[in-house]
Amino acid sequence: MAVPPIAPLETQTRKADHLRICLDQDVQFLRKTHGLERYRFTHCCLPELDRDQIDIDTNFLGRRLGAPLLISSMTGGTEQARLINTRLATLAQQHRLAMGVGSQRVAIENPELTPTFAVRSLAPDILLLANLGAVQLNYGYGLEQCQRVIDALEADALILHLNPLQECVQTRGDTNFKGLLNKIEGLCAQLPVPVIAKEVGNGISAAMAQKLINVGITAIDVAGAGGTSWARVESERANDPKQRRLGNTFADWGMPTAECITTIRAIAPVIPLIASGGLRNGLEVAKAIALGADIAGLAWPFLQAASESEAALQELVEALIAEIATVLFCTGKANLIGLRDANTLQRLV
Ligand SMILES: Cc1cc2nc3c(=O)[nH]c(=O)nc-3n(C[C@H](O)[C@H](O)[C@H](O)COP(=O)(O)O)c2cc1C
C-alpha cells in the first residue's frame, strides 16, 4: 500500500525540534520518579569474589551483549541525527551494546534521508533495532513499510512504539489508535524478525503487556515514567496554547518504570523484558535487572553525551559498566543472574 503524501519536511523539522528541545530544555518528569529509589540492595561485606572477574555479559534476542545496556531509540532524519547515530553505533560496536534508532518514518516519507540511520557498517555485530510508530499502521503503513525499515537498517528486530499521549499533545498528532492490536498481530505473524513493543516514557501495564504477548510480540520495552517526558517535549514545540496546556497538565502522566517491570514480570516470567524510562546510572540499571528486566535502555543520557563528544560517550559507558560491576561485587554476585536471587533487593517501606 502506498503511503499517503504528507509534507516530509514537517516530520524532518519535528525530528530536529526533538533533538534541540531534549538537549537544551528541562523536559524530564516534574515530580514523578521511576520508583527505583524505593528499593535497596542488601550489602555484602565479604563478597568472596575478585572484582576483576565479575561478568556483566548477557544474551538478548540471540545476541551476546558486553553489558545489559540498550541505547534507546532516538533519532535520524537530519545531519545532526546522522552524527549522533554514527557516534552511538561506534560506541555500541566497541562495547557490544544493543542500539535502537529513532522512528524511520521520516525515511519512508523521504528515502533520501535513509543514510542518516544507516549504521550497520559501523556496528556489524550489535543487536540493532529498527523503529516505527505503531499508530502509523492506521495511516497508510503496513507490512511493506515495516520490511523496508528493517532492510534499510539491516536490523535484528523491529520496535513498534506506542505513544498515545505524545500524539495527543503533538500538533497534528496521529490519534486514531483503533484496531491496532489486530494489525500488530498480522505483522508479528508475517515479519521475518522479532517485533518489540515499546512505550516512549508513559509505561506499559501488565494487562496491556499480556495483550501484546497474546498477539505475538517477542519482547517488551516498558519505557516507563520518570525520565524524559514526551508530554513536556511536545508542549515545548506547540504554538497553540491549548496544546501547551495539555502537555503541561500531563507532564507527569504514566506508570513508573519499576512498577511496569515488577507487574509485567509477575504475569510473564520469560518474556524478554527491557527496562527503560528515567534510568541514569548503573545502580539503577542493576536494580531494574534485579526486579526482573533482562537489559536496560537509556535515551537522554546517551543523547547528551553523544552531542558533546565521542570521549563523553566513552566516559558514560565506562561509568555505567563500573557501576553495574560494583553492584555485583558489593552484593556478592558473580554475574547478572545472581541479582535475581531472593533477598538481594529489598523494597523499602
Ligand atoms: C531525542 C529523543 C528522540 C526520541 N525519539 C524516539 C523515537 O523516534 N522512537 C521511540 O520509540 N522512542 C523515541 N524516544 C524515546 C526514548 O526511546 C525513551 O523511551 C524515552 O526517552 C525515555 O527514556 P529516557 O528517560 O532514558 O530518556 C526518543 C527520546 C529522545 C530523547
JSON list of N, CA and C in Angstrom, two decimals, residues 50-114:
[
{"chain": "A", "resi": 50, "resn": "ASP", "atom": "N", "xyz": [36.59, -11.89, 43.10]},
{"chain": "A", "resi": 50, "resn": "ASP", "atom": "CA", "xyz": [37.59, -10.94, 42.60]},
{"chain": "A", "resi": 50, "resn": "ASP", "atom": "C", "xyz": [36.84, -9.98, 41.68]},
{"chain": "A", "resi": 51, "resn": "ARG", "atom": "N", "xyz": [36.84, -8.72, 42.03]},
{"chain": "A", "resi": 51, "resn": "ARG", "atom": "CA", "xyz": [36.05, -7.76, 41.24]},
{"chain": "A", "resi": 51, "resn": "ARG", "atom": "C", "xyz": [36.41, -7.80, 39.74]},
{"chain": "A", "resi": 52, "resn": "ASP", "atom": "N", "xyz": [37.68, -8.09, 39.48]},
{"chain": "A", "resi": 52, "resn": "ASP", "atom": "CA", "xyz": [38.11, -8.10, 38.08]},
{"chain": "A", "resi": 52, "resn": "ASP", "atom": "C", "xyz": [37.52, -9.28, 37.29]},
{"chain": "A", "resi": 53, "resn": "GLN", "atom": "N", "xyz": [36.97, -10.24, 38.01]},
{"chain": "A", "resi": 53, "resn": "GLN", "atom": "CA", "xyz": [36.41, -11.41, 37.29]},
{"chain": "A", "resi": 53, "resn": "GLN", "atom": "C", "xyz": [34.89, -11.34, 37.19]},
{"chain": "A", "resi": 54, "resn": "ILE", "atom": "N", "xyz": [34.33, -10.22, 37.61]},
{"chain": "A", "resi": 54, "resn": "ILE", "atom": "CA", "xyz": [32.87, -10.11, 37.55]},
{"chain": "A", "resi": 54, "resn": "ILE", "atom": "C", "xyz": [32.43, -9.97, 36.09]},
{"chain": "A", "resi": 55, "resn": "ASP", "atom": "N", "xyz": [31.35, -10.68, 35.78]},
{"chain": "A", "resi": 55, "resn": "ASP", "atom": "CA", "xyz": [30.93, -10.83, 34.39]},
{"chain": "A", "resi": 55, "resn": "ASP", "atom": "C", "xyz": [29.58, -10.12, 34.19]},
{"chain": "A", "resi": 56, "resn": "ILE", "atom": "N", "xyz": [29.57, -9.09, 33.37]},
{"chain": "A", "resi": 56, "resn": "ILE", "atom": "CA", "xyz": [28.28, -8.42, 33.13]},
{"chain": "A", "resi": 56, "resn": "ILE", "atom": "C", "xyz": [27.78, -8.66, 31.69]},
{"chain": "A", "resi": 57, "resn": "ASP", "atom": "N", "xyz": [28.35, -9.66, 31.02]},
{"chain": "A", "resi": 57, "resn": "ASP", "atom": "CA", "xyz": [27.83, -10.07, 29.70]},
{"chain": "A", "resi": 57, "resn": "ASP", "atom": "C", "xyz": [26.43, -10.64, 29.85]},
{"chain": "A", "resi": 58, "resn": "THR", "atom": "N", "xyz": [25.67, -10.59, 28.78]},
{"chain": "A", "resi": 58, "resn": "THR", "atom": "CA", "xyz": [24.35, -11.23, 28.80]},
{"chain": "A", "resi": 58, "resn": "THR", "atom": "C", "xyz": [23.91, -11.55, 27.37]},
{"chain": "A", "resi": 59, "resn": "ASN", "atom": "N", "xyz": [22.91, -12.41, 27.25]},
{"chain": "A", "resi": 59, "resn": "ASN", "atom": "CA", "xyz": [22.31, -12.70, 25.93]},
{"chain": "A", "resi": 59, "resn": "ASN", "atom": "C", "xyz": [20.97, -12.00, 25.84]},
{"chain": "A", "resi": 60, "resn": "PHE", "atom": "N", "xyz": [20.68, -11.44, 24.68]},
{"chain": "A", "resi": 60, "resn": "PHE", "atom": "CA", "xyz": [19.34, -10.87, 24.49]},
{"chain": "A", "resi": 60, "resn": "PHE", "atom": "C", "xyz": [18.96, -11.03, 23.03]},
{"chain": "A", "resi": 61, "resn": "LEU", "atom": "N", "xyz": [17.81, -11.62, 22.79]},
{"chain": "A", "resi": 61, "resn": "LEU", "atom": "CA", "xyz": [17.30, -11.87, 21.43]},
{"chain": "A", "resi": 61, "resn": "LEU", "atom": "C", "xyz": [18.38, -12.47, 20.53]},
{"chain": "A", "resi": 62, "resn": "GLY", "atom": "N", "xyz": [19.10, -13.42, 21.08]},
{"chain": "A", "resi": 62, "resn": "GLY", "atom": "CA", "xyz": [20.04, -14.17, 20.28]},
{"chain": "A", "resi": 62, "resn": "GLY", "atom": "C", "xyz": [21.40, -13.53, 20.08]},
{"chain": "A", "resi": 63, "resn": "ARG", "atom": "N", "xyz": [21.63, -12.36, 20.65]},
{"chain": "A", "resi": 63, "resn": "ARG", "atom": "CA", "xyz": [22.96, -11.73, 20.53]},
{"chain": "A", "resi": 63, "resn": "ARG", "atom": "C", "xyz": [23.62, -11.67, 21.90]},
{"chain": "A", "resi": 64, "resn": "ARG", "atom": "N", "xyz": [24.94, -11.77, 21.89]},
{"chain": "A", "resi": 64, "resn": "ARG", "atom": "CA", "xyz": [25.71, -11.60, 23.12]},
{"chain": "A", "resi": 64, "resn": "ARG", "atom": "C", "xyz": [25.99, -10.12, 23.31]},
{"chain": "A", "resi": 65, "resn": "LEU", "atom": "N", "xyz": [25.65, -9.58, 24.47]},
{"chain": "A", "resi": 65, "resn": "LEU", "atom": "CA", "xyz": [25.94, -8.17, 24.76]},
{"chain": "A", "resi": 65, "resn": "LEU", "atom": "C", "xyz": [27.06, -8.10, 25.80]},
{"chain": "A", "resi": 66, "resn": "GLY", "atom": "N", "xyz": [27.92, -7.11, 25.66]},
{"chain": "A", "resi": 66, "resn": "GLY", "atom": "CA", "xyz": [29.02, -6.93, 26.62]},
{"chain": "A", "resi": 66, "resn": "GLY", "atom": "C", "xyz": [28.55, -6.38, 27.94]},
{"chain": "A", "resi": 67, "resn": "ALA", "atom": "N", "xyz": [27.36, -5.79, 27.96]},
{"chain": "A", "resi": 67, "resn": "ALA", "atom": "CA", "xyz": [26.74, -5.24, 29.17]},
{"chain": "A", "resi": 67, "resn": "ALA", "atom": "C", "xyz": [25.24, -5.23, 28.92]},
{"chain": "A", "resi": 68, "resn": "PRO", "atom": "N", "xyz": [24.44, -5.25, 29.98]},
{"chain": "A", "resi": 68, "resn": "PRO", "atom": "CA", "xyz": [22.98, -5.34, 29.77]},
{"chain": "A", "resi": 68, "resn": "PRO", "atom": "C", "xyz": [22.38, -3.99, 29.41]},
{"chain": "A", "resi": 69, "resn": "LEU", "atom": "N", "xyz": [22.91, -3.38, 28.35]},
{"chain": "A", "resi": 69, "resn": "LEU", "atom": "CA", "xyz": [22.55, -1.99, 28.04]},
{"chain": "A", "resi": 69, "resn": "LEU", "atom": "C", "xyz": [22.06, -1.84, 26.61]},
{"chain": "A", "resi": 70, "resn": "LEU", "atom": "N", "xyz": [21.00, -1.05, 26.48]},
{"chain": "A", "resi": 70, "resn": "LEU", "atom": "CA", "xyz": [20.44, -0.66, 25.18]},
{"chain": "A", "resi": 70, "resn": "LEU", "atom": "C", "xyz": [20.53, 0.86, 25.05]},
{"chain": "A", "resi": 71, "resn": "ILE", "atom": "N", "xyz": [21.05, 1.32, 23.95]},
{"chain": "A", "resi": 71, "resn": "ILE", "atom": "CA", "xyz": [20.94, 2.75, 23.62]},
{"chain": "A", "resi": 71, "resn": "ILE", "atom": "C", "xyz": [19.55, 2.91, 23.01]},
{"chain": "A", "resi": 72, "resn": "SER", "atom": "N", "xyz": [18.65, 3.54, 23.78]},
{"chain": "A", "resi": 72, "resn": "SER", "atom": "CA", "xyz": [17.24, 3.57, 23.36]},
{"chain": "A", "resi": 72, "resn": "SER", "atom": "C", "xyz": [17.05, 4.34, 22.06]},
{"chain": "A", "resi": 73, "resn": "SER", "atom": "N", "xyz": [15.96, 4.01, 21.37]},
{"chain": "A", "resi": 73, "resn": "SER", "atom": "CA", "xyz": [15.62, 4.62, 20.08]},
{"chain": "A", "resi": 73, "resn": "SER", "atom": "C", "xyz": [15.55, 6.14, 20.22]},
{"chain": "A", "resi": 74, "resn": "MET", "atom": "N", "xyz": [16.25, 6.87, 19.34]},
{"chain": "A", "resi": 74, "resn": "MET", "atom": "CA", "xyz": [16.16, 8.32, 19.43]},
{"chain": "A", "resi": 74, "resn": "MET", "atom": "C", "xyz": [16.02, 9.05, 18.11]},
{"chain": "A", "resi": 75, "resn": "THR", "atom": "N", "xyz": [16.96, 8.82, 17.20]},
{"chain": "A", "resi": 75, "resn": "THR", "atom": "CA", "xyz": [16.96, 9.83, 16.16]},
{"chain": "A", "resi": 75, "resn": "THR", "atom": "C", "xyz": [17.34, 9.32, 14.77]},
{"chain": "A", "resi": 76, "resn": "GLY", "atom": "N", "xyz": [17.30, 10.25, 13.84]},
{"chain": "A", "resi": 76, "resn": "GLY", "atom": "CA", "xyz": [17.57, 10.01, 12.43]},
{"chain": "A", "resi": 76, "resn": "GLY", "atom": "C", "xyz": [16.84, 11.09, 11.64]},
{"chain": "A", "resi": 77, "resn": "GLY", "atom": "N", "xyz": [17.25, 11.27, 10.38]},
{"chain": "A", "resi": 77, "resn": "GLY", "atom": "CA", "xyz": [16.48, 12.18, 9.53]},
{"chain": "A", "resi": 77, "resn": "GLY", "atom": "C", "xyz": [17.09, 13.56, 9.32]},
{"chain": "A", "resi": 78, "resn": "THR", "atom": "N", "xyz": [18.12, 13.91, 10.11]},
{"chain": "A", "resi": 78, "resn": "THR", "atom": "CA", "xyz": [18.78, 15.20, 9.93]},
{"chain": "A", "resi": 78, "resn": "THR", "atom": "C", "xyz": [20.30, 14.97, 9.96]},
{"chain": "A", "resi": 79, "resn": "GLU", "atom": "N", "xyz": [21.06, 15.99, 9.60]},
{"chain": "A", "resi": 79, "resn": "GLU", "atom": "CA", "xyz": [22.52, 15.86, 9.61]},
{"chain": "A", "resi": 79, "resn": "GLU", "atom": "C", "xyz": [23.03, 15.66, 11.04]},
{"chain": "A", "resi": 80, "resn": "GLN", "atom": "N", "xyz": [22.42, 16.41, 11.98]},
{"chain": "A", "resi": 80, "resn": "GLN", "atom": "CA", "xyz": [22.82, 16.27, 13.39]},
{"chain": "A", "resi": 80, "resn": "GLN", "atom": "C", "xyz": [22.52, 14.83, 13.86]},
{"chain": "A", "resi": 81, "resn": "ALA", "atom": "N", "xyz": [21.39, 14.33, 13.43]},
{"chain": "A", "resi": 81, "resn": "ALA", "atom": "CA", "xyz": [20.99, 12.97, 13.81]},
{"chain": "A", "resi": 81, "resn": "ALA", "atom": "C", "xyz": [21.97, 11.94, 13.24]},
{"chain": "A", "resi": 82, "resn": "ARG", "atom": "N", "xyz": [22.44, 12.19, 12.02]},
{"chain": "A", "resi": 82, "resn": "ARG", "atom": "CA", "xyz": [23.39, 11.26, 11.40]},
{"chain": "A", "resi": 82, "resn": "ARG", "atom": "C", "xyz": [24.68, 11.18, 12.24]},
{"chain": "A", "resi": 83, "resn": "LEU", "atom": "N", "xyz": [25.15, 12.35, 12.69]},
{"chain": "A", "resi": 83, "resn": "LEU", "atom": "CA", "xyz": [26.36, 12.38, 13.51]},
{"chain": "A", "resi": 83, "resn": "LEU", "atom": "C", "xyz": [26.12, 11.63, 14.83]},
{"chain": "A", "resi": 84, "resn": "ILE", "atom": "N", "xyz": [24.98, 11.89, 15.44]},
{"chain": "A", "resi": 84, "resn": "ILE", "atom": "CA", "xyz": [24.68, 11.24, 16.72]},
{"chain": "A", "resi": 84, "resn": "ILE", "atom": "C", "xyz": [24.58, 9.72, 16.52]},
{"chain": "A", "resi": 85, "resn": "ASN", "atom": "N", "xyz": [23.86, 9.29, 15.50]},
{"chain": "A", "resi": 85, "resn": "ASN", "atom": "CA", "xyz": [23.74, 7.84, 15.24]},
{"chain": "A", "resi": 85, "resn": "ASN", "atom": "C", "xyz": [25.10, 7.21, 14.97]},
{"chain": "A", "resi": 86, "resn": "THR", "atom": "N", "xyz": [25.95, 7.93, 14.25]},
{"chain": "A", "resi": 86, "resn": "THR", "atom": "CA", "xyz": [27.29, 7.42, 13.95]},
{"chain": "A", "resi": 86, "resn": "THR", "atom": "C", "xyz": [28.09, 7.22, 15.23]},
{"chain": "A", "resi": 87, "resn": "ARG", "atom": "N", "xyz": [28.05, 8.22, 16.09]},
{"chain": "A", "resi": 87, "resn": "ARG", "atom": "CA", "xyz": [28.81, 8.11, 17.35]},
{"chain": "A", "resi": 87, "resn": "ARG", "atom": "C", "xyz": [28.25, 6.99, 18.23]},
{"chain": "A", "resi": 88, "resn": "LEU", "atom": "N", "xyz": [26.92, 6.91, 18.29]},
{"chain": "A", "resi": 88, "resn": "LEU", "atom": "CA", "xyz": [26.30, 5.88, 19.14]},
{"chain": "A", "resi": 88, "resn": "LEU", "atom": "C", "xyz": [26.62, 4.49, 18.64]},
{"chain": "A", "resi": 89, "resn": "ALA", "atom": "N", "xyz": [26.57, 4.31, 17.32]},
{"chain": "A", "resi": 89, "resn": "ALA", "atom": "CA", "xyz": [26.81, 2.98, 16.75]},
{"chain": "A", "resi": 89, "resn": "ALA", "atom": "C", "xyz": [28.26, 2.56, 16.95]},
{"chain": "A", "resi": 90, "resn": "THR", "atom": "N", "xyz": [29.18, 3.49, 16.81]},
{"chain": "A", "resi": 90, "resn": "THR", "atom": "CA", "xyz": [30.60, 3.19, 17.02]},
{"chain": "A", "resi": 90, "resn": "THR", "atom": "C", "xyz": [30.83, 2.72, 18.45]},
{"chain": "A", "resi": 91, "resn": "LEU", "atom": "N", "xyz": [30.20, 3.44, 19.37]},
{"chain": "A", "resi": 91, "resn": "LEU", "atom": "CA", "xyz": [30.30, 3.08, 20.80]},
{"chain": "A", "resi": 91, "resn": "LEU", "atom": "C", "xyz": [29.67, 1.71, 21.06]},
{"chain": "A", "resi": 92, "resn": "ALA", "atom": "N", "xyz": [28.50, 1.50, 20.46]},
{"chain": "A", "resi": 92, "resn": "ALA", "atom": "CA", "xyz": [27.79, 0.23, 20.67]},
{"chain": "A", "resi": 92, "resn": "ALA", "atom": "C", "xyz": [28.63, -0.94, 20.18]},
{"chain": "A", "resi": 93, "resn": "GLN", "atom": "N", "xyz": [29.25, -0.78, 19.03]},
{"chain": "A", "resi": 93, "resn": "GLN", "atom": "CA", "xyz": [30.09, -1.86, 18.49]},
{"chain": "A", "resi": 93, "resn": "GLN", "atom": "C", "xyz": [31.27, -2.14, 19.42]},
{"chain": "A", "resi": 94, "resn": "GLN", "atom": "N", "xyz": [31.89, -1.07, 19.90]},
{"chain": "A", "resi": 94, "resn": "GLN", "atom": "CA", "xyz": [33.07, -1.22, 20.75]},
{"chain": "A", "resi": 94, "resn": "GLN", "atom": "C", "xyz": [32.76, -1.98, 22.04]},
{"chain": "A", "resi": 95, "resn": "HIS", "atom": "N", "xyz": [31.59, -1.69, 22.62]},
{"chain": "A", "resi": 95, "resn": "HIS", "atom": "CA", "xyz": [31.24, -2.31, 23.92]},
{"chain": "A", "resi": 95, "resn": "HIS", "atom": "C", "xyz": [30.19, -3.42, 23.77]},
{"chain": "A", "resi": 96, "resn": "ARG", "atom": "N", "xyz": [29.81, -3.73, 22.53]},
{"chain": "A", "resi": 96, "resn": "ARG", "atom": "CA", "xyz": [28.77, -4.73, 22.25]},
{"chain": "A", "resi": 96, "resn": "ARG", "atom": "C", "xyz": [27.47, -4.42, 23.01]},
{"chain": "A", "resi": 97, "resn": "LEU", "atom": "N", "xyz": [27.00, -3.19, 22.84]},
{"chain": "A", "resi": 97, "resn": "LEU", "atom": "CA", "xyz": [25.71, -2.78, 23.41]},
{"chain": "A", "resi": 97, "resn": "LEU", "atom": "C", "xyz": [24.64, -2.93, 22.34]},
{"chain": "A", "resi": 98, "resn": "ALA", "atom": "N", "xyz": [23.39, -3.06, 22.77]},
{"chain": "A", "resi": 98, "resn": "ALA", "atom": "CA", "xyz": [22.28, -3.02, 21.81]},
{"chain": "A", "resi": 98, "resn": "ALA", "atom": "C", "xyz": [21.96, -1.56, 21.49]},
{"chain": "A", "resi": 99, "resn": "MET", "atom": "N", "xyz": [21.40, -1.33, 20.29]},
{"chain": "A", "resi": 99, "resn": "MET", "atom": "CA", "xyz": [21.08, 0.05, 19.91]},
{"chain": "A", "resi": 99, "resn": "MET", "atom": "C", "xyz": [19.80, 0.10, 19.07]},
{"chain": "A", "resi": 100, "resn": "GLY", "atom": "N", "xyz": [18.97, 1.09, 19.39]},
{"chain": "A", "resi": 100, "resn": "GLY", "atom": "CA", "xyz": [17.81, 1.38, 18.56]},
{"chain": "A", "resi": 100, "resn": "GLY", "atom": "C", "xyz": [18.04, 2.70, 17.83]},
{"chain": "A", "resi": 101, "resn": "VAL", "atom": "N", "xyz": [17.44, 2.85, 16.67]},
{"chain": "A", "resi": 101, "resn": "VAL", "atom": "CA", "xyz": [17.45, 4.17, 16.01]},
{"chain": "A", "resi": 101, "resn": "VAL", "atom": "C", "xyz": [16.07, 4.78, 16.23]},
{"chain": "A", "resi": 102, "resn": "GLY", "atom": "N", "xyz": [15.95, 6.07, 15.94]},
{"chain": "A", "resi": 102, "resn": "GLY", "atom": "CA", "xyz": [14.66, 6.75, 16.07]},
{"chain": "A", "resi": 102, "resn": "GLY", "atom": "C", "xyz": [13.68, 6.29, 14.99]},
{"chain": "A", "resi": 103, "resn": "SER", "atom": "N", "xyz": [12.47, 6.76, 15.10]},
{"chain": "A", "resi": 103, "resn": "SER", "atom": "CA", "xyz": [11.43, 6.39, 14.14]},
{"chain": "A", "resi": 103, "resn": "SER", "atom": "C", "xyz": [11.92, 6.63, 12.71]},
{"chain": "A", "resi": 104, "resn": "GLN", "atom": "N", "xyz": [11.78, 5.60, 11.88]},
{"chain": "A", "resi": 104, "resn": "GLN", "atom": "CA", "xyz": [12.26, 5.69, 10.49]},
{"chain": "A", "resi": 104, "resn": "GLN", "atom": "C", "xyz": [11.19, 6.17, 9.53]},
{"chain": "A", "resi": 105, "resn": "ARG", "atom": "N", "xyz": [10.10, 6.67, 10.09]},
{"chain": "A", "resi": 105, "resn": "ARG", "atom": "CA", "xyz": [9.02, 7.20, 9.25]},
{"chain": "A", "resi": 105, "resn": "ARG", "atom": "C", "xyz": [9.54, 8.30, 8.32]},
{"chain": "A", "resi": 106, "resn": "VAL", "atom": "N", "xyz": [10.43, 9.14, 8.84]},
{"chain": "A", "resi": 106, "resn": "VAL", "atom": "CA", "xyz": [10.96, 10.24, 8.05]},
{"chain": "A", "resi": 106, "resn": "VAL", "atom": "C", "xyz": [11.67, 9.73, 6.79]},
{"chain": "A", "resi": 107, "resn": "ALA", "atom": "N", "xyz": [12.27, 8.53, 6.89]},
{"chain": "A", "resi": 107, "resn": "ALA", "atom": "CA", "xyz": [12.98, 7.97, 5.74]},
{"chain": "A", "resi": 107, "resn": "ALA", "atom": "C", "xyz": [12.04, 7.25, 4.77]},
{"chain": "A", "resi": 108, "resn": "ILE", "atom": "N", "xyz": [10.87, 6.85, 5.27]},
{"chain": "A", "resi": 108, "resn": "ILE", "atom": "CA", "xyz": [9.85, 6.30, 4.36]},
{"chain": "A", "resi": 108, "resn": "ILE", "atom": "C", "xyz": [9.27, 7.47, 3.55]},
{"chain": "A", "resi": 109, "resn": "GLU", "atom": "N", "xyz": [9.03, 8.58, 4.24]},
{"chain": "A", "resi": 109, "resn": "GLU", "atom": "CA", "xyz": [8.48, 9.75, 3.55]},
{"chain": "A", "resi": 109, "resn": "GLU", "atom": "C", "xyz": [9.48, 10.36, 2.57]},
{"chain": "A", "resi": 110, "resn": "ASN", "atom": "N", "xyz": [10.75, 10.32, 2.96]},
{"chain": "A", "resi": 110, "resn": "ASN", "atom": "CA", "xyz": [11.80, 10.89, 2.12]},
{"chain": "A", "resi": 110, "resn": "ASN", "atom": "C", "xyz": [13.01, 9.95, 2.11]},
{"chain": "A", "resi": 111, "resn": "PRO", "atom": "N", "xyz": [13.03, 9.00, 1.15]},
{"chain": "A", "resi": 111, "resn": "PRO", "atom": "CA", "xyz": [14.09, 7.97, 1.14]},
{"chain": "A", "resi": 111, "resn": "PRO", "atom": "C", "xyz": [15.50, 8.53, 1.10]},
{"chain": "A", "resi": 112, "resn": "GLU", "atom": "N", "xyz": [15.64, 9.77, 0.66]},
{"chain": "A", "resi": 112, "resn": "GLU", "atom": "CA", "xyz": [17.00, 10.36, 0.65]},
{"chain": "A", "resi": 112, "resn": "GLU", "atom": "C", "xyz": [17.60, 10.45, 2.05]},
{"chain": "A", "resi": 113, "resn": "LEU", "atom": "N", "xyz": [16.74, 10.38, 3.06]},
{"chain": "A", "resi": 113, "resn": "LEU", "atom": "CA", "xyz": [17.23, 10.51, 4.44]},
{"chain": "A", "resi": 113, "resn": "LEU", "atom": "C", "xyz": [17.63, 9.16, 5.05]},
{"chain": "A", "resi": 114, "resn": "THR", "atom": "N", "xyz": [17.46, 8.08, 4.29]},
{"chain": "A", "resi": 114, "resn": "THR", "atom": "CA", "xyz": [17.80, 6.75, 4.81]},
{"chain": "A", "resi": 114, "resn": "THR", "atom": "C", "xyz": [19.23, 6.67, 5.35]}
]
